[in-house]
Short mmCIF file of C-alpha atoms and ligand atoms in Angstrom, two decimals:
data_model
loop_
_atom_site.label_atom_id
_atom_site.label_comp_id
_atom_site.label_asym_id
_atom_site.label_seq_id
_atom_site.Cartn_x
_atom_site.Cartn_y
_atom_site.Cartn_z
CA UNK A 654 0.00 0.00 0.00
CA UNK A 655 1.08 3.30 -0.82
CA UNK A 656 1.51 6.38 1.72
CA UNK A 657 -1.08 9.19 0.49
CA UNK A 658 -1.61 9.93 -3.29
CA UNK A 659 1.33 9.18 -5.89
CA UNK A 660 2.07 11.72 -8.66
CA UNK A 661 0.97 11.32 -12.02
CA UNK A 662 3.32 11.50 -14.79
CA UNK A 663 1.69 14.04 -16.50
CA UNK A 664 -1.67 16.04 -15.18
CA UNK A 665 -2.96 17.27 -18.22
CA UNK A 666 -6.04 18.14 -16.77
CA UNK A 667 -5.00 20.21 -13.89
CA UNK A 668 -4.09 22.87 -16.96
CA UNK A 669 -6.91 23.04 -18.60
CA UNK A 670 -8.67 23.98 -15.98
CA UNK A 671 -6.45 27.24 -15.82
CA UNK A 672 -8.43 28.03 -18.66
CA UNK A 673 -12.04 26.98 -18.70
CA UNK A 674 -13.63 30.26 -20.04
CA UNK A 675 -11.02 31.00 -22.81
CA UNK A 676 -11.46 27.63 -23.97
CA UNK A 677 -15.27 27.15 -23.85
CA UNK A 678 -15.57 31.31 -25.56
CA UNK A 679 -13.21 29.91 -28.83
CA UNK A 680 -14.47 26.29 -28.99
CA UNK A 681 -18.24 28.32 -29.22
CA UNK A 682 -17.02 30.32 -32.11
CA UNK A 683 -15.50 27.20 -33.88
CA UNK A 684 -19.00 25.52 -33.83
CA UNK A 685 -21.39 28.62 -34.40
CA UNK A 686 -19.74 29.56 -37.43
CA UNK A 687 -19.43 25.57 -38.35
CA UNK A 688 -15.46 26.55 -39.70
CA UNK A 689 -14.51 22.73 -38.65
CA UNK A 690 -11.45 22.97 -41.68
CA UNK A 691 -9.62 25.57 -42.23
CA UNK A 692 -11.36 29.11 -41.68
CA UNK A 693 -10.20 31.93 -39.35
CA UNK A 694 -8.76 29.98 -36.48
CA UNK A 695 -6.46 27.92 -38.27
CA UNK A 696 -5.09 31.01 -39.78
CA UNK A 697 -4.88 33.11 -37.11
CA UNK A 698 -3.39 30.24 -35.00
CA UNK A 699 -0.88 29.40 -38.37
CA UNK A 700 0.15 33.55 -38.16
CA UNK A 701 0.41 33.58 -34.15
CA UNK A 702 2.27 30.33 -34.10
CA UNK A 703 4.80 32.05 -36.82
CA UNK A 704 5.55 34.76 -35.29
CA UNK A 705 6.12 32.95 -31.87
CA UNK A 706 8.44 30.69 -33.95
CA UNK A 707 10.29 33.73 -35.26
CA UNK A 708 9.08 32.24 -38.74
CA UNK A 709 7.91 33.67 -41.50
CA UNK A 710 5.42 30.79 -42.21
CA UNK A 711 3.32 28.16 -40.51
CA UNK A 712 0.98 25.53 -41.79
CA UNK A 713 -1.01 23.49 -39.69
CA UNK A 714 -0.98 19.77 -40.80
CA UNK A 715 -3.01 16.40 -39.35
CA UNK A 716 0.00 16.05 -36.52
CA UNK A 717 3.76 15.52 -35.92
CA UNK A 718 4.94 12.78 -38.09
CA UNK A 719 2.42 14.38 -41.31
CA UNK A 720 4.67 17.50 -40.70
CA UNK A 721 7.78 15.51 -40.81
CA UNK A 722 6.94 13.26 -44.01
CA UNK A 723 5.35 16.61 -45.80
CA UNK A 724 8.07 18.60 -45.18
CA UNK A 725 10.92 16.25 -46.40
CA UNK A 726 8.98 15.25 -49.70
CA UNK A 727 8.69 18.81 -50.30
CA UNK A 728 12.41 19.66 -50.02
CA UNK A 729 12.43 17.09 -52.81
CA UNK A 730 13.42 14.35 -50.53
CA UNK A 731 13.05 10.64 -51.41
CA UNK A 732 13.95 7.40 -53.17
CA UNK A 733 18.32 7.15 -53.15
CA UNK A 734 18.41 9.95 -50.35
CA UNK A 735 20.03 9.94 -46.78
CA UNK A 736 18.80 11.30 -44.12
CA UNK A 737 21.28 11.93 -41.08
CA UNK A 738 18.93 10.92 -37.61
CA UNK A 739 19.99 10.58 -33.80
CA UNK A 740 19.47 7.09 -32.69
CA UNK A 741 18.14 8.81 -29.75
CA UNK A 742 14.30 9.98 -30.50
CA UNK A 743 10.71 8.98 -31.27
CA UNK A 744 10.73 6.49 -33.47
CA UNK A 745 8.38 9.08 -35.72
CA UNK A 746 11.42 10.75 -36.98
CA UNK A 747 13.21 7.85 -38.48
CA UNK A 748 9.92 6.76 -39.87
CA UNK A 749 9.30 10.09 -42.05
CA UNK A 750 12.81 9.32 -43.86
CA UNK A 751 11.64 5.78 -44.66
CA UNK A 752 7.75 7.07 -45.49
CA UNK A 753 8.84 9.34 -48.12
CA UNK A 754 11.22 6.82 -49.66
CA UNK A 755 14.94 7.44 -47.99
CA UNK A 756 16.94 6.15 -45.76
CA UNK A 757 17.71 6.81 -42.18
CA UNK A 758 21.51 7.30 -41.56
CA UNK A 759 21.64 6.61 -37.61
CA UNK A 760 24.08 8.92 -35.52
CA UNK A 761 25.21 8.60 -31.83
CA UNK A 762 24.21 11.26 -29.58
CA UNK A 763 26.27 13.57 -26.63
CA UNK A 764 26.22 11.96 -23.43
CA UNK A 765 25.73 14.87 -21.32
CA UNK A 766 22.72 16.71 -23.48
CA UNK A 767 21.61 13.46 -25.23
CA UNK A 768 21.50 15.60 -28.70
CA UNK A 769 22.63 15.27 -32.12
CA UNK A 770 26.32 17.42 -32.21
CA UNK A 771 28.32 19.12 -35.52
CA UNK A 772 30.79 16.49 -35.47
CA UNK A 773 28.25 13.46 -35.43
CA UNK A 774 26.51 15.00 -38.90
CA UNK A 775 30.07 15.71 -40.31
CA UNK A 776 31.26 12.65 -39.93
CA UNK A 777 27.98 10.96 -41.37
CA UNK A 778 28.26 12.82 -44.58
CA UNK A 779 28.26 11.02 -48.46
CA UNK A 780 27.53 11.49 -51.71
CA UNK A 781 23.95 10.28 -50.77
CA UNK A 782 23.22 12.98 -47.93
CA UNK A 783 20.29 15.21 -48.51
CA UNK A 784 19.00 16.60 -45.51
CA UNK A 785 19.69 16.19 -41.40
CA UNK A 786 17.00 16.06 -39.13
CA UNK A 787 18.04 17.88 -35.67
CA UNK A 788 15.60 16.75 -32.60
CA UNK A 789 15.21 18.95 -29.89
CA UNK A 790 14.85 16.14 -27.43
CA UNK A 791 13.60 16.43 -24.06
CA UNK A 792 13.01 20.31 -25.28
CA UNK A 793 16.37 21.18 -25.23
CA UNK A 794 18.19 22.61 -28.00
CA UNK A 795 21.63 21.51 -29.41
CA UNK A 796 24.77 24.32 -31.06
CA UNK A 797 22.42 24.48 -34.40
CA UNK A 798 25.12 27.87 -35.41
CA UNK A 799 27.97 24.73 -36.02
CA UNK A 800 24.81 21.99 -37.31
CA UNK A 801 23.98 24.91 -39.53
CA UNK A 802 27.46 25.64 -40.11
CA UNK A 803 28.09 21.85 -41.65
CA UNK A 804 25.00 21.45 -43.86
CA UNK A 805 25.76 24.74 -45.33
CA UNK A 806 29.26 23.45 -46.47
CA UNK A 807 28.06 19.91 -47.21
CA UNK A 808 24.84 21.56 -49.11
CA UNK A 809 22.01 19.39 -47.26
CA UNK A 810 19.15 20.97 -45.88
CA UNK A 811 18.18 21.03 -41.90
CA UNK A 812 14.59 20.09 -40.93
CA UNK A 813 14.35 20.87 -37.21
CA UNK A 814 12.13 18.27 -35.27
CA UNK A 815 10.97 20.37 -32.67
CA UNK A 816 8.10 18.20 -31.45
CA UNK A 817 9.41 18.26 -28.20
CA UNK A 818 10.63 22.30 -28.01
CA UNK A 819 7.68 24.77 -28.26
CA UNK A 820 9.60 28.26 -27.03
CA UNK A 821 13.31 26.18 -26.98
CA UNK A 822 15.77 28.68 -28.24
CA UNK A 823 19.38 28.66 -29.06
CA UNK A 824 21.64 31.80 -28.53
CA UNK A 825 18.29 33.44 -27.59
CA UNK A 826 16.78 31.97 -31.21
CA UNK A 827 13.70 29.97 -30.58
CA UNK A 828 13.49 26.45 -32.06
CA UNK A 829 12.25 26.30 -35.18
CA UNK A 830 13.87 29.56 -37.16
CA UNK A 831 17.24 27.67 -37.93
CA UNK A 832 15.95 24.73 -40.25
CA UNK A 833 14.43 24.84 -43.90
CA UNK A 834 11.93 23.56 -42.31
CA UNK A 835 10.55 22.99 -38.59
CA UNK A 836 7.93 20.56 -37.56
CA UNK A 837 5.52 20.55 -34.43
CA UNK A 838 3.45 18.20 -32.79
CA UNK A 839 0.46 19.34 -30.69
CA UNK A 840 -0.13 15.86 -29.68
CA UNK A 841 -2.25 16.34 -25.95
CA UNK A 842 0.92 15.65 -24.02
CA UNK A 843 3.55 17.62 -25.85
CA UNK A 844 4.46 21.82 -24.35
CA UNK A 845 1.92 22.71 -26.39
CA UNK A 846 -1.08 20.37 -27.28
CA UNK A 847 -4.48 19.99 -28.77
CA UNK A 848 -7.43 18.17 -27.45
CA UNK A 849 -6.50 15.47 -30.24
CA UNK A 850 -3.74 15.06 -32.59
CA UNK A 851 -2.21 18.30 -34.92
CA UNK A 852 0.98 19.04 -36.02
CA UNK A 853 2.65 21.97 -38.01
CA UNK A 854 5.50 23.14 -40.10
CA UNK A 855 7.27 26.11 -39.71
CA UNK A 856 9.63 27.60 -42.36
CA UNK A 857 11.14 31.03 -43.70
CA UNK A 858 10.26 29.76 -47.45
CA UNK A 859 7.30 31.06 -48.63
CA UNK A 860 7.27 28.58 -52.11
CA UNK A 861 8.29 25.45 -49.46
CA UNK A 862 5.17 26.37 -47.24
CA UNK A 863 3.16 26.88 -50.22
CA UNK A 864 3.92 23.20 -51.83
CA UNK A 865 3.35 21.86 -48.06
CA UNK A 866 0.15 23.09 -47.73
CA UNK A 867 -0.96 22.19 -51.10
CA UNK A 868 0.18 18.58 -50.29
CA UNK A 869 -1.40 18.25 -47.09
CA UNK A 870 -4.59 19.32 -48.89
CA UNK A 871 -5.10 16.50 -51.80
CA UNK A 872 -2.75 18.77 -54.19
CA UNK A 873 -4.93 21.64 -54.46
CA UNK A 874 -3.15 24.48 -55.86
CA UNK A 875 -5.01 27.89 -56.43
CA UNK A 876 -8.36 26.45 -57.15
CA UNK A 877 -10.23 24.04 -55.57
CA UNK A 878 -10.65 21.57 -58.83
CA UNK A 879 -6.80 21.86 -60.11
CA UNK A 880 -4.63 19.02 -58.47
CA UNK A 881 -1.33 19.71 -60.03
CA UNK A 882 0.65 16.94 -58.01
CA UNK A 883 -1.44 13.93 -55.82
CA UNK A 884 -1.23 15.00 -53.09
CA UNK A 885 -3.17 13.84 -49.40
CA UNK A 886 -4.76 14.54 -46.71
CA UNK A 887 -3.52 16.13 -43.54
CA UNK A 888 -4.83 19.11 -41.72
CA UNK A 889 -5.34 21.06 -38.91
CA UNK A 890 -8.69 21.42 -37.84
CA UNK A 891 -10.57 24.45 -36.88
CA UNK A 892 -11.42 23.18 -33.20
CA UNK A 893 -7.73 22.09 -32.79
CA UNK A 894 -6.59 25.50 -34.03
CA UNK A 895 -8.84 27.40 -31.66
CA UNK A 896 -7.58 25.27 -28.42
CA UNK A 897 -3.84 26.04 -29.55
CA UNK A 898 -4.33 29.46 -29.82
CA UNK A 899 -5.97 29.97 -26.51
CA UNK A 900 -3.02 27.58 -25.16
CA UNK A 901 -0.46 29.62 -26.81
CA UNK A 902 -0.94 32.79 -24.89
CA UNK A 903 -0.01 30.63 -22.19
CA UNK A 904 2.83 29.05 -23.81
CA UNK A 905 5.74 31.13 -21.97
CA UNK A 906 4.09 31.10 -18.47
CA UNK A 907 3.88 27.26 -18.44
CA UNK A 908 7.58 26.42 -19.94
CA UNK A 909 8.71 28.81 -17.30
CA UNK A 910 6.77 26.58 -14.54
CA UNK A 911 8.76 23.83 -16.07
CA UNK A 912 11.67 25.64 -15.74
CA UNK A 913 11.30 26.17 -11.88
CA UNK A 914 9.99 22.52 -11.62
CA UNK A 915 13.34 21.12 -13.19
CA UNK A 916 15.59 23.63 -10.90
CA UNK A 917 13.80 22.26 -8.11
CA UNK A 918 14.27 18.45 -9.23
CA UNK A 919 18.28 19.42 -10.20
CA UNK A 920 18.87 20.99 -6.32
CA UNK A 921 16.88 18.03 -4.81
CA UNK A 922 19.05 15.75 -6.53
CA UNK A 923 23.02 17.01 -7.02
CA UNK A 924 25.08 15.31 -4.88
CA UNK A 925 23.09 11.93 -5.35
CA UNK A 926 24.30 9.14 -7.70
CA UNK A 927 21.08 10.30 -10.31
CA UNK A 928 22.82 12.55 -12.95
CA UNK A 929 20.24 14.48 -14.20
CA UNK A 930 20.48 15.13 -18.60
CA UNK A 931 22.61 18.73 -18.71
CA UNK A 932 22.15 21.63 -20.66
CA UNK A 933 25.02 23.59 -22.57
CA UNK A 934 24.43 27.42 -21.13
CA UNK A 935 23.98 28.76 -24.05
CA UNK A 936 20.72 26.67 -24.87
CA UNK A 937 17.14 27.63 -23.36
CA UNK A 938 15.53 24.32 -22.56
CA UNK A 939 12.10 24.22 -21.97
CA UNK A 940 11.98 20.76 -20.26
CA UNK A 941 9.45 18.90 -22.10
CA UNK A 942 10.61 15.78 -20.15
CA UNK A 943 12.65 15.54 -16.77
CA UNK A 944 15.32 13.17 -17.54
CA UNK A 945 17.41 11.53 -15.31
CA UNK A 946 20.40 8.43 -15.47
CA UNK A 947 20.22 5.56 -12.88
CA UNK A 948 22.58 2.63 -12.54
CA UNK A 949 19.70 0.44 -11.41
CA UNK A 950 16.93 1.47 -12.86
CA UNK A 951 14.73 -1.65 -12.53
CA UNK A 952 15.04 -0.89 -8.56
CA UNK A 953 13.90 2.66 -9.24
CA UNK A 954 11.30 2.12 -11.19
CA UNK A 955 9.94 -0.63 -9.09
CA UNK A 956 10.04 2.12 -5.88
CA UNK A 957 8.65 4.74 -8.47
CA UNK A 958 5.27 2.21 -8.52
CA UNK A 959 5.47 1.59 -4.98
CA UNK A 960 4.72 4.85 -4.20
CA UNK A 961 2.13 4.97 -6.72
CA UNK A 962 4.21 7.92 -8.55
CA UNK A 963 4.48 8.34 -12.60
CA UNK A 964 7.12 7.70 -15.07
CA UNK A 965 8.54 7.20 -18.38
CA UNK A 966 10.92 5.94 -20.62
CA UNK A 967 11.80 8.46 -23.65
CA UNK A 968 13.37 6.12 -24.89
CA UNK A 969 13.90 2.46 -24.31
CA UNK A 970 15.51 0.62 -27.64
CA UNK A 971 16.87 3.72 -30.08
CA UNK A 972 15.88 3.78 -33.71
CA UNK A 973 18.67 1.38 -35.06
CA UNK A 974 18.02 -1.26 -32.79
CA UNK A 975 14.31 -1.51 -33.58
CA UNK A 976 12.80 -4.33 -35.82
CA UNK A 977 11.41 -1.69 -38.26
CA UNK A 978 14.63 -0.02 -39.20
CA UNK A 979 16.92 -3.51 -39.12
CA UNK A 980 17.97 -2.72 -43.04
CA UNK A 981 19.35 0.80 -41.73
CA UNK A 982 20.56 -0.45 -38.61
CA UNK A 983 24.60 0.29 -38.88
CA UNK A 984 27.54 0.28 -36.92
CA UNK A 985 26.81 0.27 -32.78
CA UNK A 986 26.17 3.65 -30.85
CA UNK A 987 27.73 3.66 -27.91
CA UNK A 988 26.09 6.24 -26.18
CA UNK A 989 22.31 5.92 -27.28
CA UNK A 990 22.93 2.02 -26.55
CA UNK A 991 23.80 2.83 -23.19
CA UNK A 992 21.67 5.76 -22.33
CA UNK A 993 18.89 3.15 -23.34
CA UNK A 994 19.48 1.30 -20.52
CA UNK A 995 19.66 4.13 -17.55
CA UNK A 996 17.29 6.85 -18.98
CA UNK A 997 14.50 7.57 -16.72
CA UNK A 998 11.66 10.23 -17.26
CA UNK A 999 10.17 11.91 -14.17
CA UNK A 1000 6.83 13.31 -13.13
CA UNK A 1001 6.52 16.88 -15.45
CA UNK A 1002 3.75 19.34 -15.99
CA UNK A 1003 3.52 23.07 -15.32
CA UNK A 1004 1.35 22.86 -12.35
CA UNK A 1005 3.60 20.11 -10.72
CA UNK A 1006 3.97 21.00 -6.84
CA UNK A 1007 7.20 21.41 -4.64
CA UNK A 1008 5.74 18.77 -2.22
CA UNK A 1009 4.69 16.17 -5.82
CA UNK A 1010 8.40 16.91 -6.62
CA UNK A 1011 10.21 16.17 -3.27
CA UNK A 1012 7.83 13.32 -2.75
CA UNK A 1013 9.18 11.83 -6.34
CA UNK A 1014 12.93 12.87 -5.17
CA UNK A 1015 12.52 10.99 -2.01
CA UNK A 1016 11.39 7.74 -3.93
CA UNK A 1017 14.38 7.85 -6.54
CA UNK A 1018 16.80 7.89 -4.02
CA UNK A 1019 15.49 5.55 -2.21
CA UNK A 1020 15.55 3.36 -5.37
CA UNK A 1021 18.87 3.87 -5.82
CA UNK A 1022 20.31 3.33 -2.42
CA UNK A 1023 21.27 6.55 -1.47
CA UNK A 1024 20.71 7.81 2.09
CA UNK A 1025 16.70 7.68 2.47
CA UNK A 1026 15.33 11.34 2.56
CA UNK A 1027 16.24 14.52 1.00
CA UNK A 1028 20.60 14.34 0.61
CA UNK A 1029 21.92 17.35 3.29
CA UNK A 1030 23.79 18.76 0.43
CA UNK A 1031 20.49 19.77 -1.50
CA UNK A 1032 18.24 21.36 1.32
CA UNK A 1033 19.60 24.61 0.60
CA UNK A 1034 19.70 25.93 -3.28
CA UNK A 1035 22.94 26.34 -4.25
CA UNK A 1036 24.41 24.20 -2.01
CA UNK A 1037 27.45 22.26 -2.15
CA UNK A 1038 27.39 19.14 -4.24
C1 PLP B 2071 5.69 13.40 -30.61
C2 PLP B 2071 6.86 13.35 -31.50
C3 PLP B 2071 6.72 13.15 -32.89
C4 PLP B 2071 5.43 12.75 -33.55
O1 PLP B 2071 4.37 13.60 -33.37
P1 PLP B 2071 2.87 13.06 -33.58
O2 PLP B 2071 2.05 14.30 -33.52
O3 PLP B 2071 2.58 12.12 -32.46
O4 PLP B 2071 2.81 12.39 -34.90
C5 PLP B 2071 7.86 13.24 -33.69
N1 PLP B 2071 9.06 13.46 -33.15
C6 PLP B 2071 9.25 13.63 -31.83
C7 PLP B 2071 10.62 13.89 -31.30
C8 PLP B 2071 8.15 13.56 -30.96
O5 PLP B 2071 8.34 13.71 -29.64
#
């Protein structure tokens, strides 16, 4: 039996609740104007969403992966083309490459940010390379001035998948304004999610947002009867597009709750054995997930449930070691191999409390054999580790 209530992993309802007027006003207009595709919302929530970005263009697609696939077939990607991928991400990535015809070319990842670096895409360069998909894992941002730096030389283009980064920035750039192309996910759980599934893709190319959205939308071009390519189906919906907007405004207040919620986590834990994922300095995360390494994690885990507390594992068998990409699988990568094995994802949501996090704290370390309780070196900020 468990001591009290556990924490959830996630409390997605405990947010919307924040809202309940906002929401109820836009979802009203949505239905009494009956703009269910398309219409207003979706393109005031495709401008807002831009300019958040720092982009010049959004368009709203069906969800995360759609953006992904949609945005590398437009940069002309496909059949004889490889596409540089961590081994560390949602499988979703890898499958775009392989939806649209390419090949995934698996890289390793840093061990201390868990990201794709320069030197990993340099040295995973031929005469086949077309494009490099960065992931802003865990919503953290990796140096994308040197990423940039080598697809510029190399000439391959840089989708950003951002799924996992709504407000990230680099160098005080927000995720999203350093790729050809940037994709979203609004799925429920993500920094910034619909009551369903939705996705987008962000871009400074006003022809490259104007082939995506005819795409998503069966190939229309400028009229409704003219299909110049076939295209399919994937948009964002007019209910979808109202939630997000009303969410938006809300965006920076939330990812700065996360922000406090993983400083809290990081004092509560230094001088432990956890090692919690680090951040270069010059990145804004916005802490999507709260990652952590264990050396036993089966013993965590199993206290984690004790207690009746949340968790996750973001993620358990990387890309090249799953069934579905065995043709692409290549040479081994040390670090996502190992990080597969230790990764841990901890209770995160805006409205997470001090007590929900200390009580998590308190069951990690006592999964991992540290001194039970709170370690003396953490009950003061700043304290010595
Ligand atoms: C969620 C996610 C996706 C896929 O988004 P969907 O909207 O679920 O299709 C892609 N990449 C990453 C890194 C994700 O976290």
């Amino acid at each position: 039996m468990t001591a009290g209530p556990g924490v959830p992993f996630i409390d997605l309802r405990a947010t919307d609740r924040l809202l309940g007027g906002e929401l109820q006003a836009a979802w009203q207009e949505v239905t009494g104007a009956s703009a269910f595709i398309g219409g207003p919302h979706v393109e005031a929530f495709e401008t807002d969403f831009a300019a958040y970005c720092g982009t010049g263009h959004c368009v709203g697609v069906g969800n995360g992966t759609d953006a992904l696939e949609l945005a590398l077939a437009c940069l002309g990607i496909g059949p004889g083309d490889e596409v540089i991928v961590p081994a560390n991400t949602f499988v979703a990535t890898a499958s775009a490459v392989v939806s649209v015809g390419a090949s995934p070319v698996f890289v390793d990842v840093d061990p201390s940010t868990m990201l794709v670096t320069a030197d990993a895409v340099r040295a995973a360069l031929t005469g086949a390379t077309a494009a490099v998909i960065v992931v802003h894992l865990y919503g953290q941002v990796p140096d994308m001035d040197a990423i940039a730096g080598v697809a510029a030389t190399a000439g391959i283009a840089v989708v950003e998948d951002a799924a996992q980064a709504h407000g990230a920035a680099w160098e005080g750039r927000r995720a999203g304004s350093f790729g050809h192309a940037a994709t979203f996910s609004f799925y429920p759980a993500k920094n910034l999610g619909a009551f369903g599934d939705g996705g987008a893709v962000v871009t400074g190319d006003g022809g490259l947002a104007a082939a995506i959205r005819s795409r998503a939308n069966h190939g229309r071009s400028r009229s409704r009867h003219h299909h110049r390519i076939a295209g399919r189906n994937s948009r964002l919906d007019g209910l979808q597009a109202a939630v997000l907007r009303v969410k938006l405004r809300h965006l920076d207040e939330w990812n700065a709750a996360r922000r406090r919620a993983h400083e809290l986590y990081a004092s509560l834990l230094s001088g432990s054995p956890v090692r919690l994922v680090s951040t270069d300095p010059r990145a804004t995360p916005v802490h999507h997930l709260e990652v952590v390494e264990v050396d036993d994690r089966r013993r965590v885990v199993d206290e984690l449930t004790e207690r009746d507390i949340g968790w996750g594992l973001h993620y358990p068998v990387p890309c090249h070691r799953q069934p579905a990409f065995a043709r692409h699988a290549g040479g081994p990568l040390a670090v996502a191999e190992m990080a597969a094995d230790r990764i841990l994802s901890l209770p995160m949501f805006p409205t997470i409390t001090a007590e929900q996090i200390e009580q998590v704290c308190d069951a990690v370390l006592a999964g991992t054999g540290a001194p039970h309780g709170v370690p003396a070196a953490a009950a003061a900020p700043g304290g010595a580790a």
